[in-house]
């Protein structure tokens, strides 16, 4: 079935962090893999894979574009962090925050990326101050909506007010599809068991999550003390409680609400935890989500972002390349590319 | 059995792959720093992204159960040596995640040949988190041989 849409596929090289960290694959190897897997777009976290960042040497920039040409790939998105707390004893001033992101804008432009994934907590007034620089360098600042926040969360609503007032095509959102986790990833519940969490607690978390009965935290950065207390009450350790909070720090938001906000969405992290051999994702209902993205007229990249690695690395050899391959096969099918 | 399908117990507990750890597998190397006898330990930053040195809160080392004086410890990274109490001010020097560092630990009497139990803890902060200086603990324990003097 051929469906009319303009959604493109990419991969965040973050997906391959295990092989990269263990020095099994170099940055060039990863770019070569994206060609082998027929993924047109490349997304990068420069703090992870570019030595010396935030400084970008001319030699590196030349090599980067050389790789893009050699492997016929397109740079799509650069993921920035704002190191708010890097100074001991004080947080960054507003001017320092603006300056740090302004440098990222110049760097993204050098790398040929048209979008910057902006880390969640950056305030509307900072982005507004950066709109002229973003426009000058042709780089869109797309703040990442990440579970447990969604379009209707307070910070996102404050950003929407600003986006509507400023009306700049260089300001908007990145959406992380981790907001649509329908059931807890099996890689997480299995890890809890391997780490010695009681089976009753793991079942409570998995079943309670799916039924929507677990205590929740409303916004990113707020600890879910209700859930932690419950785990302790069930005889779990402090460690179990902390793990439960991190592992169950997920949401299944209303996918329909996305339609209203897709015009403000410039990039999507197609998050996944476990691709099964039948090319479906265990916990995120891509079969429901992708048709809605098409319906809503989304026209940016869907960028595979594998995050199961950290949950299985204690017991299994991580095969990120196979996981990304399966994920892209699924995306092609749902986008009607075959 | 619908309710238990999440929880299958697949996967046996295996040892954590050591390559991910703070302490690398390299032997303990005898060294002298500013006239002080000691040893070098090879370490990595077990984070998924590079960090400025100002985000290292603490490094502690024990050899055969005996603690090392942090005053005399030095972090060697990219050809420079840093006292641990200087790290807090080094917000412009980044430790890239693929780079090794060497940690000099002052140790007056020679370690016997053979393996020694080395335990290390490094505490970093995740600087992008706005809720405070959120600590990350990297603990590592290895039996490491002493390299012959060359």
PDB file of C-alpha atoms in Angstrom, chain B residues 47-126:
ATOM      1  CA  UNK B  47      29.137   7.305  31.220  1.00  0.00           C
ATOM      2  CA  UNK B  48      27.278   7.451  27.910  1.00  0.00           C
ATOM      3  CA  UNK B  49      28.470  10.982  27.257  1.00  0.00           C
ATOM      4  CA  UNK B  50      31.622  12.961  27.920  1.00  0.00           C
ATOM      5  CA  UNK B  51      31.743  15.159  31.003  1.00  0.00           C
ATOM      6  CA  UNK B  52      33.719  18.197  32.101  1.00  0.00           C
ATOM      7  CA  UNK B  53      36.100  17.360  34.937  1.00  0.00           C
ATOM      8  CA  UNK B  54      34.137  19.738  37.186  1.00  0.00           C
ATOM      9  CA  UNK B  55      31.455  17.039  37.271  1.00  0.00           C
ATOM     10  CA  UNK B  56      33.718  14.575  39.081  1.00  0.00           C
ATOM     11  CA  UNK B  57      32.772  14.883  42.720  1.00  0.00           C
ATOM     12  CA  UNK B  58      34.995  12.243  44.261  1.00  0.00           C
ATOM     13  CA  UNK B  59      37.362   9.366  43.498  1.00  0.00           C
ATOM     14  CA  UNK B  60      38.264   6.809  46.159  1.00  0.00           C
ATOM     15  CA  UNK B  61      40.613   3.870  45.867  1.00  0.00           C
ATOM     16  CA  UNK B  62      41.484   0.937  48.105  1.00  0.00           C
ATOM     17  CA  UNK B  63      44.243  -1.575  47.431  1.00  0.00           C
ATOM     18  CA  UNK B  64      44.002  -4.819  49.376  1.00  0.00           C
ATOM     19  CA  UNK B  65      41.436  -3.138  51.610  1.00  0.00           C
ATOM     20  CA  UNK B  66      43.637  -0.186  52.520  1.00  0.00           C
ATOM     21  CA  UNK B  67      42.465   3.300  51.547  1.00  0.00           C
ATOM     22  CA  UNK B  68      44.576   5.692  49.462  1.00  0.00           C
ATOM     23  CA  UNK B  69      45.122   9.280  50.587  1.00  0.00           C
ATOM     24  CA  UNK B  70      43.179  11.468  48.097  1.00  0.00           C
ATOM     25  CA  UNK B  71      45.593  14.398  48.721  1.00  0.00           C
ATOM     26  CA  UNK B  72      48.372  12.586  46.892  1.00  0.00           C
ATOM     27  CA  UNK B  73      46.219  11.207  44.087  1.00  0.00           C
ATOM     28  CA  UNK B  74      46.507  12.680  40.572  1.00  0.00           C
ATOM     29  CA  UNK B  75      44.327  12.247  37.507  1.00  0.00           C
ATOM     30  CA  UNK B  76      46.360  12.082  34.279  1.00  0.00           C
ATOM     31  CA  UNK B  77      44.273  12.897  31.250  1.00  0.00           C
ATOM     32  CA  UNK B  78      45.495  13.972  27.822  1.00  0.00           C
ATOM     33  CA  UNK B  79      49.043  14.606  29.042  1.00  0.00           C
ATOM     34  CA  UNK B  80      48.020  16.785  31.998  1.00  0.00           C
ATOM     35  CA  UNK B  81      48.011  15.951  35.675  1.00  0.00           C
ATOM     36  CA  UNK B  82      45.292  17.204  38.001  1.00  0.00           C
ATOM     37  CA  UNK B  83      44.935  17.149  41.778  1.00  0.00           C
ATOM     38  CA  UNK B  84      41.512  15.803  42.762  1.00  0.00           C
ATOM     39  CA  UNK B  85      40.651  18.996  44.620  1.00  0.00           C
ATOM     40  CA  UNK B  86      41.295  20.992  41.418  1.00  0.00           C
ATOM     41  CA  UNK B  87      38.734  19.071  39.384  1.00  0.00           C
ATOM     42  CA  UNK B  88      35.785  21.139  40.615  1.00  0.00           C
ATOM     43  CA  UNK B  89      37.147  24.209  38.831  1.00  0.00           C
ATOM     44  CA  UNK B  90      37.882  22.490  35.494  1.00  0.00           C
ATOM     45  CA  UNK B  91      34.588  23.046  33.679  1.00  0.00           C
ATOM     46  CA  UNK B  92      36.266  23.454  30.293  1.00  0.00           C
ATOM     47  CA  UNK B  93      38.272  20.232  30.243  1.00  0.00           C
ATOM     48  CA  UNK B  94      36.203  17.337  28.955  1.00  0.00           C
ATOM     49  CA  UNK B  95      36.819  13.664  29.528  1.00  0.00           C
ATOM     50  CA  UNK B  96      35.769  11.987  26.294  1.00  0.00           C
ATOM     51  CA  UNK B  97      34.164   8.601  26.871  1.00  0.00           C
ATOM     52  CA  UNK B  98      36.610   6.618  24.727  1.00  0.00           C
ATOM     53  CA  UNK B  99      39.703   8.096  26.395  1.00  0.00           C
ATOM     54  CA  UNK B 100      41.554   6.343  29.178  1.00  0.00           C
ATOM     55  CA  UNK B 101      42.882   8.251  32.127  1.00  0.00           C
ATOM     56  CA  UNK B 102      45.543   7.157  34.581  1.00  0.00           C
ATOM     57  CA  UNK B 103      45.112   7.587  38.272  1.00  0.00           C
ATOM     58  CA  UNK B 104      48.304   8.004  40.289  1.00  0.00           C
ATOM     59  CA  UNK B 105      47.919   6.611  43.794  1.00  0.00           C
ATOM     60  CA  UNK B 106      50.661   7.349  46.327  1.00  0.00           C
ATOM     61  CA  UNK B 107      51.886   4.097  47.883  1.00  0.00           C
ATOM     62  CA  UNK B 108      55.194   4.116  49.710  1.00  0.00           C
ATOM     63  CA  UNK B 109      56.016   0.435  50.129  1.00  0.00           C
ATOM     64  CA  UNK B 110      56.270  -1.777  47.028  1.00  0.00           C
ATOM     65  CA  UNK B 111      53.366  -4.101  46.296  1.00  0.00           C
ATOM     66  CA  UNK B 112      54.319  -7.752  46.064  1.00  0.00           C
ATOM     67  CA  UNK B 113      54.295  -9.317  42.625  1.00  0.00           C
ATOM     68  CA  UNK B 114      51.033 -11.097  41.806  1.00  0.00           C
ATOM     69  CA  UNK B 115      47.428  -9.983  41.975  1.00  0.00           C
ATOM     70  CA  UNK B 116      45.976  -7.371  44.284  1.00  0.00           C
ATOM     71  CA  UNK B 117      42.399  -6.494  45.117  1.00  0.00           C
ATOM     72  CA  UNK B 118      41.693  -2.976  43.826  1.00  0.00           C
ATOM     73  CA  UNK B 119      38.394  -1.258  44.636  1.00  0.00           C
ATOM     74  CA  UNK B 120      37.448   2.165  43.312  1.00  0.00           C
ATOM     75  CA  UNK B 121      34.474   4.507  43.458  1.00  0.00           C
ATOM     76  CA  UNK B 122      33.946   7.553  41.314  1.00  0.00           C
ATOM     77  CA  UNK B 123      31.033   9.920  41.941  1.00  0.00           C
ATOM     78  CA  UNK B 124      29.987  12.214  39.109  1.00  0.00           C
ATOM     79  CA  UNK B 125      27.057  14.569  38.658  1.00  0.00           C
ATOM     80  CA  UNK B 126      24.743  14.609  35.656  1.00  0.00           C
TER      81      UNK B 126
END
